Tab-separated table of C-alpha atoms and ligand atoms in Angstrom:
chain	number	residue	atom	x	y	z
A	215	UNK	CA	-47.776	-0.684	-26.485
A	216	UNK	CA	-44.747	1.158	-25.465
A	217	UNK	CA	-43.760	4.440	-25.351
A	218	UNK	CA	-39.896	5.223	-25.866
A	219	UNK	CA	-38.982	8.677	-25.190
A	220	UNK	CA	-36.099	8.275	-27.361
A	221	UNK	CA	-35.511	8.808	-31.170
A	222	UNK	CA	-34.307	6.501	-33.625
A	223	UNK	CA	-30.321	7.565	-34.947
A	224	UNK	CA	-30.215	9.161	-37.865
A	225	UNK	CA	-29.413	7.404	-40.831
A	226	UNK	CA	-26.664	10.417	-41.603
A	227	UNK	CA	-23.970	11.162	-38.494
A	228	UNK	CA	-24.677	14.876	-37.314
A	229	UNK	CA	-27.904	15.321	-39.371
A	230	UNK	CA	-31.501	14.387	-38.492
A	231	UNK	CA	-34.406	14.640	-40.320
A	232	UNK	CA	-38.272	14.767	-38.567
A	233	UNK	CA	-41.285	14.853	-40.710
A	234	UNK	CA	-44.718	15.842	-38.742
A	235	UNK	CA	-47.656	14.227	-40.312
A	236	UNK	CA	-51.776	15.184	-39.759
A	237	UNK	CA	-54.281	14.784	-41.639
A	238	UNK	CA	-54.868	18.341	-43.475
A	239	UNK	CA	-51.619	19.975	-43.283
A	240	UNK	CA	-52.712	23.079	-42.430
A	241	UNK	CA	-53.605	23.113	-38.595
A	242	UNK	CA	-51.530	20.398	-36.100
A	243	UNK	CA	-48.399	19.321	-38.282
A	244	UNK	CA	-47.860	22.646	-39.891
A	245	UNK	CA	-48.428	23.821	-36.142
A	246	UNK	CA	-45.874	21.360	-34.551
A	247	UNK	CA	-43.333	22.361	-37.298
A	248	UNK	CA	-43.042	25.886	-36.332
A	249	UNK	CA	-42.839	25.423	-32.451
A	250	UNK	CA	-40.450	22.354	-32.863
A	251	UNK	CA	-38.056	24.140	-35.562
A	252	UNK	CA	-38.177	27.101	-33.075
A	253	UNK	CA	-37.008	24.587	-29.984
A	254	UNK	CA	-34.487	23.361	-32.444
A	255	UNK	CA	-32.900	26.858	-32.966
A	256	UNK	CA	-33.184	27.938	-29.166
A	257	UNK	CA	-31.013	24.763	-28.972
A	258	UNK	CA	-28.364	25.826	-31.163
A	259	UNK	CA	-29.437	22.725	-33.446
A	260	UNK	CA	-30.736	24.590	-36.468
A	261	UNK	CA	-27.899	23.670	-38.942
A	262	UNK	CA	-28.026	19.776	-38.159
A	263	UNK	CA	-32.035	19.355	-37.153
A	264	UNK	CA	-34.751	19.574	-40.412
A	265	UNK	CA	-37.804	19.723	-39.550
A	266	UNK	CA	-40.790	19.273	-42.218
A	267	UNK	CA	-44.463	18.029	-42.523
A	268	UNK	CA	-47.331	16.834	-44.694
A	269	UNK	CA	-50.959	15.776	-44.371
A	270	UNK	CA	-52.011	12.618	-45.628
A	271	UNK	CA	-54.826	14.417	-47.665
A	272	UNK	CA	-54.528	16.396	-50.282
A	273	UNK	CA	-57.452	18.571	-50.344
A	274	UNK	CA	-55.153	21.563	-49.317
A	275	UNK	CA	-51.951	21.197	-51.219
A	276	UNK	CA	-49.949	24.877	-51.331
A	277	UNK	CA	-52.463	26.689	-49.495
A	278	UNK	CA	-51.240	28.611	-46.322
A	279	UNK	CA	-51.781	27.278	-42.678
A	280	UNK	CA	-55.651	27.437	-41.445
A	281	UNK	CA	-56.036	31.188	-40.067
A	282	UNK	CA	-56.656	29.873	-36.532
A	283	UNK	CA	-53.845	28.002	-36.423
A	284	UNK	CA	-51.466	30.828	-37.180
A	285	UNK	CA	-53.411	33.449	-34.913
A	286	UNK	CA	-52.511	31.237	-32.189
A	287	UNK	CA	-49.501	30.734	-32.799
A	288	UNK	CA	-48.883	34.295	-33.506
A	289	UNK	CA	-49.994	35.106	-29.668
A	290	UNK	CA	-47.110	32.601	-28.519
A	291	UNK	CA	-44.906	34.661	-30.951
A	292	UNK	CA	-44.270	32.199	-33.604
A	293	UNK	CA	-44.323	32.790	-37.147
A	294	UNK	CA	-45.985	30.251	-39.168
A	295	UNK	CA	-46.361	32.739	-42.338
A	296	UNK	CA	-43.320	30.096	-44.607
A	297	UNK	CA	-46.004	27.091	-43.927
A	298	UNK	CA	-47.589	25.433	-47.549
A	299	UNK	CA	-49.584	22.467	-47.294
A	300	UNK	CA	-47.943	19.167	-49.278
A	301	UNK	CA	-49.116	15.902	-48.992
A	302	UNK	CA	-47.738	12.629	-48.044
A	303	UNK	CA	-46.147	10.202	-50.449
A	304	UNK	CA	-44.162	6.997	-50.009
A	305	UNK	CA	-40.606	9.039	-50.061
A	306	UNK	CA	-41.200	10.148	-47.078
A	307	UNK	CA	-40.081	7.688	-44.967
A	308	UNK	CA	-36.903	7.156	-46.230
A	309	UNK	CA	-36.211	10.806	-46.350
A	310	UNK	CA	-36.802	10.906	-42.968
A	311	UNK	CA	-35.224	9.165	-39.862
A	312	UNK	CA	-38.494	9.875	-37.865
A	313	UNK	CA	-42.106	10.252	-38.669
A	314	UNK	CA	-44.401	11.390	-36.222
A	315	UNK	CA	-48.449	10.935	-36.843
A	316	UNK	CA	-50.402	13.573	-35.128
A	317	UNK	CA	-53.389	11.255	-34.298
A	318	UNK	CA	-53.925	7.461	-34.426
A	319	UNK	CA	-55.640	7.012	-37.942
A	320	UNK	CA	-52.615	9.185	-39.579
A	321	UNK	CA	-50.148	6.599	-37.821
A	322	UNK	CA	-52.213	3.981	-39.601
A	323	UNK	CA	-51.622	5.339	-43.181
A	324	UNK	CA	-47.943	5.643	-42.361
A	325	UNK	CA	-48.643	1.523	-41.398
A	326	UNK	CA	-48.367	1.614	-38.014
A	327	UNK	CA	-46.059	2.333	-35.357
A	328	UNK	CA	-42.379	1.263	-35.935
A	329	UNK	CA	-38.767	1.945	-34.970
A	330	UNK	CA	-39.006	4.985	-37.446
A	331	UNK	CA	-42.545	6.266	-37.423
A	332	UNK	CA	-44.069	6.954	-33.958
A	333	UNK	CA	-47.257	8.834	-32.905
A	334	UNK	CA	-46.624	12.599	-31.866
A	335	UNK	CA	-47.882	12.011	-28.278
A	336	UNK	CA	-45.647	9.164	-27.938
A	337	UNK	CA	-42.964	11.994	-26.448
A	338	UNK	CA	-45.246	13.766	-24.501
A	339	UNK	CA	-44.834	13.453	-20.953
A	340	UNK	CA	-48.679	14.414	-20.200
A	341	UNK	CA	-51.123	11.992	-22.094
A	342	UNK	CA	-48.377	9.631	-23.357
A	343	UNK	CA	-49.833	7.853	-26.693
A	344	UNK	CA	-53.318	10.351	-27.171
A	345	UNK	CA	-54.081	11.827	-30.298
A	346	UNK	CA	-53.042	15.300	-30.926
A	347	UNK	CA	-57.095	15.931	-31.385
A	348	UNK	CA	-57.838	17.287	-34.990
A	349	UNK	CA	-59.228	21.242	-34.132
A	350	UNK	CA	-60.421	21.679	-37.592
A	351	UNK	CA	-64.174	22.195	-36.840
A	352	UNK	CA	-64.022	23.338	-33.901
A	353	UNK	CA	-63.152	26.604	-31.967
A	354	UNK	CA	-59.982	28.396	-31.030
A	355	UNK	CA	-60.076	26.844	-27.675
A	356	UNK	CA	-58.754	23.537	-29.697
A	357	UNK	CA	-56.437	25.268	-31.167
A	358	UNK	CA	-54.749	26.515	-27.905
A	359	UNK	CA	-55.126	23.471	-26.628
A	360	UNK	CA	-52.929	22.150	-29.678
A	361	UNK	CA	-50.487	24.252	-29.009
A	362	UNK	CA	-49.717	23.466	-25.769
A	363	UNK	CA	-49.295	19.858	-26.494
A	364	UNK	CA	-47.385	20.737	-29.052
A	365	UNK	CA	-44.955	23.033	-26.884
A	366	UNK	CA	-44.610	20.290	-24.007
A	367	UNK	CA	-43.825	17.320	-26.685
A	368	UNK	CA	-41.110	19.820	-28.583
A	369	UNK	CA	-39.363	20.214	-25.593
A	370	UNK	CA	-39.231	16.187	-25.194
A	371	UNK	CA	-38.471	15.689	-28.244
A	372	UNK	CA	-35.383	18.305	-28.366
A	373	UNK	CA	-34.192	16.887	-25.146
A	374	UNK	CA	-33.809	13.394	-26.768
A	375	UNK	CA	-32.393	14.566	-29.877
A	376	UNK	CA	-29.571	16.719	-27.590
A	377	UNK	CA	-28.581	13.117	-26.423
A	378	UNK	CA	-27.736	12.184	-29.687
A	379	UNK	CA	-24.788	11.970	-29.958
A	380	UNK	CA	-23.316	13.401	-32.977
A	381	UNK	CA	-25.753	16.061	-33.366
A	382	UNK	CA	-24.336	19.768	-32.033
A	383	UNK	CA	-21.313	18.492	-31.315
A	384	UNK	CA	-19.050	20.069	-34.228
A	385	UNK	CA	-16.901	22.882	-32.973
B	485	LIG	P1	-55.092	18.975	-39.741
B	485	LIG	O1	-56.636	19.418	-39.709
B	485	LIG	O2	-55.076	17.503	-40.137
B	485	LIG	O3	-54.647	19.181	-38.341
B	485	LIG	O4	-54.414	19.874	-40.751
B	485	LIG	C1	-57.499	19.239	-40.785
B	485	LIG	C2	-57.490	20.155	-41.798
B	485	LIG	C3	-58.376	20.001	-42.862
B	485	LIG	C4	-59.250	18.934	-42.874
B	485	LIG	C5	-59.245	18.018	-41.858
B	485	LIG	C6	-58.360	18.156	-40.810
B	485	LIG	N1	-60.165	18.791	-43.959
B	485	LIG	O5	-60.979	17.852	-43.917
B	485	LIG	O6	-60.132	19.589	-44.903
């Protein structure tokens, strides 16, 4: 199995598109949506980086993000108050240019790993190729504990989209 640090190009010159997908949609992609879009804007990459997510459920379609979810990442000053749950459907991956599965059996309803759809944890540097672990019914310590994968893989993942190159460089 390998683990490429590196993104696919996008399909569009100077525009990439990253969809985050879990399970629920209210607690791990919703989370890694707001921290990533966040890295995104700290790196000036805000008009030419979208960032979206879905779960592959549907149970929870339009509801708000889980409350522990967005109390933790309120107390790492995020604000994950925009976040509505949607659920997957096949035009995703074309409306994407990457697809990242929060755990192994949501990589397996996306069919699999492939040049475009990756797991998460595939660009984090600690734990390369884990799970993000689902923290739905547990406590808030697996919540934090999201979040801080979360914050390392971001930071990954921003780094390889800066060495695109097309992406940030208009004047
Ligand atoms: P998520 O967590 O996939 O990280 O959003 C879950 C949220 C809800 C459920 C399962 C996982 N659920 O079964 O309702």
């Amino acid at each position: 199995m390998t683990h490429d640090r590196s993104v696919p190009s996008p399909r569009t010159p100077g525009h990439y598109r990253l969809g985050l997908v879990c399970l629920g949609n209210i607690c791990r992609s919703p989370m890694a949506e707001v921290v990533l879009r966040a890295r995104v804007d700290d790196a000036g990459l805000a008009g030419c980086v979208d960032v979206d997510s879905c779960g592959t459920g549907g149970w929870h379609v339009g509801r708000p993000m889980d409350e522990r979810a967005a109390s933790v990442l309120l107390a790492g000053h995020y604000d994950p108050s925009d976040h509505r749950a949607q659920q997957y459907d096949d035009t995703w991956p074309a409306a994407h240019d990457l697809l990242l599965a929060m755990d192994a059996d949501n990589l397996a309803e996306l069919g699999g790993r492939s040049e475009r759809v990756h797991l998460f944890r595939d660009h984090d540097p600690i734990g390369t190729g884990d799970d993000v672990p689902d923290p739905y019914y547990g406590g808030e310590r697996g919540f934090e504990e999201v979040l801080a994968m979360v914050e390392r893989t971001c930071a990954t993942l921003v780094a390889a989209l800066q060495r695109e190159p097309d992406l940030g460089a208009r004047p």
